[in-house]
Amino acid sequence: MRRLTQFFGTLFGMAVLGCAALAGWALWTGGLFDGAVAKDLRGSSVHVAPGIDIDEAAAERIIGNRRLTVAFLEPGTDLRDVCDGTEGATRGTVLLPLSPGEEDYDSYPCTRTTEDIGEGVVIETIIGRGIDQFLDRPLEALKLVAVNYDQLVKAELVPDGARTVTPSLPRYLIAAAAIGAVLVGATIIYLAARRAGRLAAARKERRDSAHDARSALGAAAAVLAQQIIELDGVYARLRRRVNAGTATEDQRSFVTRYRSLVTDYTELLGELSTMDEGRARHLRGRVENLTDKGRRLARLAERATAR
């Protein structure tokens, strides 16, 4: 229970609750608990109860797009309950529930096109007038109902125009929420894709930069190695003089500094083999420093071998 409370206390949990409430409202107003008559008349103009022999398609064609709904029900049906139970489904229409009796139709007209009581009484009186003579021919009775309806339209008691079946407000809200979710989702995906693209570009730039740094470092290390190779021959000659005790001060200094340079270069090679991107610039500085030492050592070698 505590976890549920914590969950619904979050923004996402409140959104889930809102969507659930909206969905429940949509189901309620959309006719989830409608009876058989209301379910039929919510999207159709005619309801024919089981056991009533009527061509429903022909009946639909007779009514057409009039704001008229007719329910052909079994004998003995409580027509008042039918009227009360179809209020939402037949809103904006004139409803005529009919139940065949022994000599005439039982009817309970319901006017859903006006709030005026007087107009409603007139409409309910006229809409079913004369149909009892067609008790055994329900389609003919329906044609007469359509004629009565047209007379009411001409008398401006019933609004002219076709019946429109519109979704309930919650369905519009759900549709709007769905569109909003798509737009928000698309925006999030777009922003995430842009961010991913920027990160990928940044990584590529870093890789390219690191590759360039490694290439430059490798070239600098090759220059340093060439310096050491060129100085190695001088070192071999001067080392013999140092060992013989005939070397000058510059020659002894060259031998000592050359050994130091080689030692530093050997350590540098170990670091170059395990180098990562972050150490490339640092190692480049060390290589340049050793290269400068090599140049100074080369000048010292010229002085040492000139004597």
mmCIF file of C-alpha atoms in Angstrom:
data_model
loop_
_atom_site.group_PDB
_atom_site.id
_atom_site.type_symbol
_atom_site.label_atom_id
_atom_site.label_comp_id
_atom_site.label_asym_id
_atom_site.label_seq_id
_atom_site.Cartn_x
_atom_site.Cartn_y
_atom_site.Cartn_z
ATOM 1 C CA MET A 1 0.000 0.000 0.000
ATOM 2 C CA ARG A 2 2.838 2.348 0.844
ATOM 3 C CA ARG A 3 4.483 1.666 -2.494
ATOM 4 C CA LEU A 4 1.240 2.442 -4.307
ATOM 5 C CA THR A 5 0.914 5.699 -2.377
ATOM 6 C CA GLN A 6 4.476 6.626 -3.263
ATOM 7 C CA PHE A 7 3.924 5.679 -6.907
ATOM 8 C CA PHE A 8 0.729 7.709 -7.309
ATOM 9 C CA GLY A 9 2.417 10.585 -5.526
ATOM 10 C CA THR A 10 4.843 10.940 -8.421
ATOM 11 C CA LEU A 11 4.125 12.947 -11.554
ATOM 12 C CA PHE A 12 3.968 9.758 -13.610
ATOM 13 C CA GLY A 13 1.587 8.145 -11.116
ATOM 14 C CA MET A 14 -0.728 11.156 -11.218
ATOM 15 C CA ALA A 15 -0.667 10.999 -15.022
ATOM 16 C CA VAL A 16 -1.642 7.312 -14.848
ATOM 17 C CA LEU A 17 -4.531 8.154 -12.518
ATOM 18 C CA GLY A 18 -5.667 10.943 -14.824
ATOM 19 C CA CYS A 19 -5.588 8.666 -17.865
ATOM 20 C CA ALA A 20 -7.471 5.950 -15.980
ATOM 21 C CA ALA A 21 -10.150 8.431 -14.893
ATOM 22 C CA LEU A 22 -10.406 9.793 -18.425
ATOM 23 C CA ALA A 23 -10.710 6.288 -19.862
ATOM 24 C CA GLY A 24 -13.417 5.412 -17.333
ATOM 25 C CA TRP A 25 -15.308 8.583 -18.177
ATOM 26 C CA ALA A 26 -15.017 7.803 -21.883
ATOM 27 C CA LEU A 27 -16.326 4.268 -21.365
ATOM 28 C CA TRP A 28 -19.210 5.535 -19.248
ATOM 29 C CA THR A 29 -20.309 8.249 -21.661
ATOM 30 C CA GLY A 30 -19.555 6.024 -24.648
ATOM 31 C CA GLY A 31 -22.218 3.539 -23.609
ATOM 32 C CA LEU A 32 -20.332 0.840 -21.745
ATOM 33 C CA PHE A 33 -23.374 0.160 -19.569
ATOM 34 C CA ASP A 34 -26.001 0.778 -22.265
ATOM 35 C CA GLY A 35 -28.778 -1.719 -22.772
ATOM 36 C CA ALA A 36 -29.413 -3.427 -26.092
ATOM 37 C CA VAL A 37 -31.729 -0.668 -27.361
ATOM 38 C CA ALA A 38 -29.374 2.161 -26.423
ATOM 39 C CA LYS A 39 -26.375 0.389 -27.963
ATOM 40 C CA ASP A 40 -28.214 0.025 -31.274
ATOM 41 C CA LEU A 41 -29.633 3.543 -31.349
ATOM 42 C CA ARG A 42 -26.332 5.185 -30.403
ATOM 43 C CA GLY A 43 -25.076 4.636 -33.934
ATOM 44 C CA SER A 44 -28.214 3.603 -35.809
ATOM 45 C CA SER A 45 -31.701 4.964 -36.436
ATOM 46 C CA VAL A 46 -33.585 1.698 -35.942
ATOM 47 C CA HIS A 47 -33.591 -0.987 -33.284
ATOM 48 C CA VAL A 48 -35.404 -4.250 -33.944
ATOM 49 C CA ALA A 49 -35.855 -6.557 -30.982
ATOM 50 C CA PRO A 50 -35.346 -10.304 -31.403
ATOM 51 C CA GLY A 51 -38.532 -11.976 -32.570
ATOM 52 C CA ILE A 52 -39.788 -8.921 -34.500
ATOM 53 C CA ASP A 53 -39.957 -9.647 -38.229
ATOM 54 C CA ILE A 54 -38.758 -6.410 -39.846
ATOM 55 C CA ASP A 55 -36.191 -5.740 -42.551
ATOM 56 C CA GLU A 56 -33.893 -3.502 -40.514
ATOM 57 C CA ALA A 57 -31.867 -2.360 -43.515
ATOM 58 C CA ALA A 58 -35.044 -1.269 -45.312
ATOM 59 C CA ALA A 59 -36.179 0.533 -42.161
ATOM 60 C CA GLU A 60 -32.842 2.367 -42.020
ATOM 61 C CA ARG A 61 -33.270 3.493 -45.620
ATOM 62 C CA ILE A 62 -36.754 4.848 -44.881
ATOM 63 C CA ILE A 63 -35.533 7.020 -42.007
ATOM 64 C CA GLY A 64 -32.384 8.077 -43.820
ATOM 65 C CA ASN A 65 -30.445 10.790 -42.020
ATOM 66 C CA ARG A 66 -33.399 12.314 -40.195
ATOM 67 C CA ARG A 67 -33.091 13.144 -36.532
ATOM 68 C CA LEU A 68 -35.449 10.297 -35.841
ATOM 69 C CA THR A 69 -34.902 7.036 -33.971
ATOM 70 C CA VAL A 70 -37.405 4.185 -33.805
ATOM 71 C CA ALA A 71 -37.317 1.063 -31.656
ATOM 72 C CA PHE A 72 -39.504 -1.929 -32.600
ATOM 73 C CA LEU A 73 -39.872 -3.875 -29.367
ATOM 74 C CA GLU A 74 -41.548 -7.053 -28.189
ATOM 75 C CA PRO A 75 -45.144 -6.929 -26.944
ATOM 76 C CA GLY A 76 -45.427 -5.996 -23.289
ATOM 77 C CA THR A 77 -42.122 -4.081 -23.160
ATOM 78 C CA ASP A 78 -42.026 -1.185 -20.686
ATOM 79 C CA LEU A 79 -41.654 1.648 -23.194
ATOM 80 C CA ARG A 80 -41.143 4.278 -20.526
ATOM 81 C CA ASP A 81 -38.061 2.439 -19.281
ATOM 82 C CA VAL A 82 -36.812 2.291 -22.865
ATOM 83 C CA CYS A 83 -37.257 6.051 -23.161
ATOM 84 C CA ASP A 84 -35.390 6.693 -19.914
ATOM 85 C CA GLY A 85 -32.626 4.217 -20.720
ATOM 86 C CA THR A 86 -31.757 5.694 -24.112
ATOM 87 C CA GLU A 87 -31.455 9.362 -23.230
ATOM 88 C CA GLY A 88 -27.738 9.591 -23.921
ATOM 89 C CA ALA A 89 -27.841 7.399 -27.015
ATOM 90 C CA THR A 90 -30.691 9.293 -28.708
ATOM 91 C CA ARG A 91 -29.771 12.838 -27.690
ATOM 92 C CA GLY A 92 -30.832 15.345 -30.357
ATOM 93 C CA THR A 93 -33.440 13.048 -31.944
ATOM 94 C CA VAL A 94 -37.126 12.237 -31.703
ATOM 95 C CA LEU A 95 -37.379 8.705 -30.290
ATOM 96 C CA LEU A 96 -40.422 6.557 -30.969
ATOM 97 C CA PRO A 97 -40.467 3.205 -29.141
ATOM 98 C CA LEU A 98 -43.146 0.920 -30.603
ATOM 99 C CA SER A 99 -44.558 -2.322 -29.280
ATOM 100 C CA PRO A 100 -47.290 -4.180 -31.222
ATOM 101 C CA GLY A 101 -50.502 -4.749 -29.295
ATOM 102 C CA GLU A 102 -53.610 -6.694 -30.215
ATOM 103 C CA GLU A 103 -55.221 -3.946 -32.314
ATOM 104 C CA ASP A 104 -52.730 -1.073 -32.374
ATOM 105 C CA TYR A 105 -49.208 -0.021 -31.450
ATOM 106 C CA ASP A 106 -48.217 0.830 -27.922
ATOM 107 C CA SER A 107 -45.927 3.846 -28.112
ATOM 108 C CA TYR A 108 -44.132 6.232 -25.790
ATOM 109 C CA PRO A 109 -42.598 9.056 -27.873
ATOM 110 C CA CYS A 110 -39.623 10.884 -26.368
ATOM 111 C CA THR A 111 -38.544 14.274 -27.635
ATOM 112 C CA ARG A 112 -34.826 14.986 -27.379
ATOM 113 C CA THR A 113 -34.739 17.936 -29.789
ATOM 114 C CA THR A 114 -36.168 20.662 -27.561
ATOM 115 C CA GLU A 115 -36.408 21.659 -23.915
ATOM 116 C CA ASP A 116 -39.752 23.391 -24.431
ATOM 117 C CA ILE A 117 -42.506 21.302 -22.828
ATOM 118 C CA GLY A 118 -45.240 22.590 -25.152
ATOM 119 C CA GLU A 119 -43.279 21.831 -28.306
ATOM 120 C CA GLY A 120 -42.371 18.450 -26.892
ATOM 121 C CA VAL A 121 -46.025 17.553 -26.332
ATOM 122 C CA VAL A 122 -46.920 18.553 -29.899
ATOM 123 C CA ILE A 123 -44.032 16.548 -31.354
ATOM 124 C CA GLU A 124 -44.881 13.467 -29.305
ATOM 125 C CA THR A 125 -48.539 13.732 -30.331
ATOM 126 C CA ILE A 126 -47.880 14.055 -34.059
ATOM 127 C CA ILE A 127 -44.902 11.731 -34.608
ATOM 128 C CA GLY A 128 -46.865 8.489 -34.236
ATOM 129 C CA ARG A 129 -50.180 9.676 -35.641
ATOM 130 C CA GLY A 130 -51.971 7.224 -37.983
ATOM 131 C CA ILE A 131 -49.591 4.282 -37.606
ATOM 132 C CA ASP A 132 -52.101 1.943 -35.940
ATOM 133 C CA GLN A 133 -53.684 1.081 -39.294
ATOM 134 C CA PHE A 134 -50.377 -0.520 -40.336
ATOM 135 C CA LEU A 135 -50.022 -2.856 -37.372
ATOM 136 C CA ASP A 136 -49.208 -5.808 -39.621
ATOM 137 C CA ARG A 137 -47.027 -3.741 -41.980
ATOM 138 C CA PRO A 138 -44.354 -2.080 -39.831
ATOM 139 C CA LEU A 139 -42.392 -0.649 -42.767
ATOM 140 C CA GLU A 140 -45.501 1.194 -43.964
ATOM 141 C CA ALA A 141 -45.996 2.469 -40.430
ATOM 142 C CA LEU A 142 -42.397 3.662 -40.450
ATOM 143 C CA LYS A 143 -42.960 5.527 -43.723
ATOM 144 C CA LEU A 144 -45.868 7.345 -42.104
ATOM 145 C CA VAL A 145 -43.670 8.208 -39.104
ATOM 146 C CA ALA A 146 -41.136 9.703 -41.535
ATOM 147 C CA VAL A 147 -43.907 11.781 -43.155
ATOM 148 C CA ASN A 148 -45.051 13.005 -39.740
ATOM 149 C CA TYR A 149 -41.458 13.929 -38.904
ATOM 150 C CA ASP A 150 -41.105 15.934 -42.127
ATOM 151 C CA GLN A 151 -44.286 17.843 -41.264
ATOM 152 C CA LEU A 152 -42.786 18.703 -37.880
ATOM 153 C CA VAL A 153 -39.668 19.981 -39.627
ATOM 154 C CA LYS A 154 -41.764 22.157 -41.959
ATOM 155 C CA ALA A 155 -43.608 23.503 -38.932
ATOM 156 C CA GLU A 156 -40.176 24.301 -37.437
ATOM 157 C CA LEU A 157 -40.939 22.209 -34.385
ATOM 158 C CA VAL A 158 -38.003 19.921 -35.103
ATOM 159 C CA PRO A 159 -34.638 21.333 -36.272
ATOM 160 C CA ASP A 160 -33.889 20.727 -39.913
ATOM 161 C CA GLY A 161 -30.705 18.906 -40.801
ATOM 162 C CA ALA A 162 -29.163 15.476 -40.618
ATOM 163 C CA ARG A 163 -28.473 13.529 -37.479
ATOM 164 C CA THR A 164 -24.818 13.512 -36.517
ATOM 165 C CA VAL A 165 -23.305 10.943 -34.211
ATOM 166 C CA THR A 166 -20.475 12.709 -32.385
ATOM 167 C CA PRO A 167 -18.056 11.084 -29.968
ATOM 168 C CA SER A 168 -18.341 12.056 -26.335
ATOM 169 C CA LEU A 169 -16.053 14.693 -24.844
ATOM 170 C CA PRO A 170 -13.787 12.159 -23.103
ATOM 171 C CA ARG A 171 -13.075 10.538 -26.446
ATOM 172 C CA TYR A 172 -11.950 13.883 -27.799
ATOM 173 C CA LEU A 173 -9.793 14.321 -24.712
ATOM 174 C CA ILE A 174 -8.309 10.854 -25.125
ATOM 175 C CA ALA A 175 -7.626 11.579 -28.792
ATOM 176 C CA ALA A 176 -6.028 14.889 -27.830
ATOM 177 C CA ALA A 177 -3.991 13.128 -25.151
ATOM 178 C CA ALA A 178 -2.894 10.515 -27.680
ATOM 179 C CA ILE A 179 -1.865 13.205 -30.168
ATOM 180 C CA GLY A 180 -0.119 15.088 -27.388
ATOM 181 C CA ALA A 181 1.689 11.923 -26.324
ATOM 182 C CA VAL A 182 2.804 11.326 -29.914
ATOM 183 C CA LEU A 183 4.036 14.913 -30.243
ATOM 184 C CA VAL A 184 5.792 14.837 -26.883
ATOM 185 C CA GLY A 185 7.272 11.426 -27.667
ATOM 186 C CA ALA A 186 8.427 12.603 -31.084
ATOM 187 C CA THR A 187 9.965 15.706 -29.511
ATOM 188 C CA ILE A 188 11.749 13.627 -26.886
ATOM 189 C CA ILE A 189 13.024 11.222 -29.541
ATOM 190 C CA TYR A 190 14.153 14.154 -31.697
ATOM 191 C CA LEU A 191 15.969 15.813 -28.802
ATOM 192 C CA ALA A 192 17.474 12.496 -27.717
ATOM 193 C CA ALA A 193 18.612 11.836 -31.287
ATOM 194 C CA ARG A 194 20.172 15.295 -31.487
ATOM 195 C CA ARG A 195 21.926 14.758 -28.179
ATOM 196 C CA ALA A 196 23.119 11.329 -29.286
ATOM 197 C CA GLY A 197 24.329 12.860 -32.546
ATOM 198 C CA ARG A 198 26.218 15.583 -30.701
ATOM 199 C CA LEU A 199 27.767 13.025 -28.360
ATOM 200 C CA ALA A 200 28.739 10.814 -31.297
ATOM 201 C CA ALA A 201 30.242 13.801 -33.109
ATOM 202 C CA ALA A 202 32.117 14.809 -29.970
ATOM 203 C CA ARG A 203 33.428 11.261 -29.527
ATOM 204 C CA LYS A 204 34.514 11.163 -33.167
ATOM 205 C CA GLU A 205 36.219 14.514 -32.790
ATOM 206 C CA ARG A 206 38.008 13.276 -29.676
ATOM 207 C CA ARG A 207 39.039 10.082 -31.459
ATOM 208 C CA ASP A 208 40.289 12.041 -34.449
ATOM 209 C CA SER A 209 42.099 14.455 -32.175
ATOM 210 C CA ALA A 210 43.629 11.578 -30.220
ATOM 211 C CA HIS A 211 44.626 9.870 -33.466
ATOM 212 C CA ASP A 212 46.248 13.070 -34.677
ATOM 213 C CA ALA A 213 47.979 13.474 -31.324
ATOM 214 C CA ARG A 214 49.266 9.893 -31.454
ATOM 215 C CA SER A 215 50.435 10.370 -35.032
ATOM 216 C CA ALA A 216 52.263 13.574 -34.123
ATOM 217 C CA LEU A 217 53.720 11.897 -31.047
ATOM 218 C CA GLY A 218 54.890 8.940 -33.116
ATOM 219 C CA ALA A 219 56.570 11.259 -35.608
ATOM 220 C CA ALA A 220 58.288 13.202 -32.823
ATOM 221 C CA ALA A 221 59.435 9.951 -31.187
ATOM 222 C CA ALA A 222 60.860 8.802 -34.536
ATOM 223 C CA VAL A 223 62.886 12.034 -34.798
ATOM 224 C CA LEU A 224 64.206 11.470 -31.279
ATOM 225 C CA ALA A 225 65.116 7.868 -32.092
ATOM 226 C CA GLN A 226 67.022 9.015 -35.183
ATOM 227 C CA GLN A 227 68.957 11.512 -33.061
ATOM 228 C CA ILE A 228 69.933 8.781 -30.617
ATOM 229 C CA ILE A 229 71.023 6.494 -33.455
ATOM 230 C CA GLU A 230 73.213 9.242 -34.932
ATOM 231 C CA LEU A 231 74.740 9.989 -31.524
ATOM 232 C CA ASP A 232 75.335 6.323 -30.743
ATOM 233 C CA GLY A 233 78.426 6.134 -32.975
ATOM 234 C CA VAL A 234 79.954 9.176 -31.287
ATOM 235 C CA TYR A 235 79.174 7.660 -27.900
ATOM 236 C CA ALA A 236 80.975 4.418 -28.806
ATOM 237 C CA ARG A 237 84.175 6.277 -29.739
ATOM 238 C CA LEU A 238 84.167 8.635 -26.775
ATOM 239 C CA ARG A 239 83.362 5.877 -24.287
ATOM 240 C CA ARG A 240 86.638 4.154 -25.194
ATOM 241 C CA ARG A 241 88.525 7.347 -24.437
ATOM 242 C CA VAL A 242 86.701 7.722 -21.136
ATOM 243 C CA ASN A 243 87.597 4.138 -20.220
ATOM 244 C CA ALA A 244 91.223 4.781 -21.227
ATOM 245 C CA GLY A 245 91.363 7.942 -19.120
ATOM 246 C CA THR A 246 92.242 10.180 -22.089
ATOM 247 C CA ALA A 247 88.860 11.891 -22.496
ATOM 248 C CA THR A 248 88.370 15.612 -22.145
ATOM 249 C CA GLU A 249 85.760 17.236 -19.915
ATOM 250 C CA ASP A 250 83.336 17.705 -22.850
ATOM 251 C CA GLN A 251 83.797 14.078 -23.892
ATOM 252 C CA ARG A 252 83.082 12.800 -20.378
ATOM 253 C CA SER A 253 80.061 15.113 -20.174
ATOM 254 C CA PHE A 254 78.774 13.805 -23.520
ATOM 255 C CA VAL A 255 79.030 10.157 -22.429
ATOM 256 C CA THR A 256 77.200 10.851 -19.169
ATOM 257 C CA ARG A 257 74.458 12.927 -20.783
ATOM 258 C CA TYR A 258 74.032 10.417 -23.622
ATOM 259 C CA ARG A 259 73.443 7.602 -21.140
ATOM 260 C CA SER A 260 70.884 9.765 -19.360
ATOM 261 C CA LEU A 261 69.150 10.499 -22.680
ATOM 262 C CA VAL A 262 68.995 6.809 -23.593
ATOM 263 C CA THR A 263 67.619 5.925 -20.150
ATOM 264 C CA ASP A 264 64.906 8.570 -20.448
ATOM 265 C CA TYR A 265 64.092 7.389 -23.962
ATOM 266 C CA THR A 266 63.789 3.770 -22.796
ATOM 267 C CA GLU A 267 61.338 4.804 -20.062
ATOM 268 C CA LEU A 268 59.425 6.853 -22.604
ATOM 269 C CA LEU A 269 59.061 3.847 -24.915
ATOM 270 C CA GLY A 270 57.381 1.891 -22.097
ATOM 271 C CA GLU A 271 54.869 4.670 -21.570
ATOM 272 C CA LEU A 272 54.241 5.031 -25.304
ATOM 273 C CA SER A 273 53.240 1.365 -25.543
ATOM 274 C CA THR A 274 50.533 1.802 -22.872
ATOM 275 C CA MET A 275 49.531 5.349 -23.752
ATOM 276 C CA ASP A 276 45.878 6.417 -23.552
ATOM 277 C CA GLU A 277 44.245 9.460 -25.120
ATOM 278 C CA GLY A 278 44.642 11.641 -22.058
ATOM 279 C CA ARG A 279 48.446 11.232 -21.866
ATOM 280 C CA ALA A 280 49.232 11.971 -25.502
ATOM 281 C CA ARG A 281 49.825 15.696 -24.949
ATOM 282 C CA HIS A 282 51.873 15.089 -21.808
ATOM 283 C CA LEU A 283 54.088 12.560 -23.556
ATOM 284 C CA ARG A 284 54.419 14.874 -26.551
ATOM 285 C CA GLY A 285 55.952 17.448 -24.213
ATOM 286 C CA ARG A 286 58.396 14.889 -22.848
ATOM 287 C CA VAL A 287 59.404 13.817 -26.355
ATOM 288 C CA GLU A 288 60.020 17.425 -27.354
ATOM 289 C CA ASN A 289 62.060 17.949 -24.188
ATOM 290 C CA LEU A 290 64.194 14.886 -24.939
ATOM 291 C CA THR A 291 64.563 16.030 -28.545
ATOM 292 C CA ASP A 292 65.903 19.371 -27.308
ATOM 293 C CA LYS A 293 68.342 17.456 -25.107
ATOM 294 C CA GLY A 294 69.395 15.444 -28.145
ATOM 295 C CA ARG A 295 70.057 18.631 -30.134
ATOM 296 C CA ARG A 296 72.159 20.080 -27.319
ATOM 297 C CA LEU A 297 73.969 16.768 -27.035
ATOM 298 C CA ALA A 298 74.663 16.840 -30.786
ATOM 299 C CA ARG A 299 76.260 20.294 -30.430
ATOM 300 C CA LEU A 300 78.296 19.003 -27.507
ATOM 301 C CA ALA A 301 79.389 16.038 -29.643
ATOM 302 C CA GLU A 302 80.675 18.436 -32.303
ATOM 303 C CA ARG A 303 82.814 20.227 -29.733
ATOM 304 C CA ALA A 304 83.968 16.981 -28.120
ATOM 305 C CA THR A 305 85.069 15.394 -31.403
ATOM 306 C CA ALA A 306 86.698 18.552 -32.728
ATOM 307 C CA ARG A 307 89.549 18.229 -30.237
#
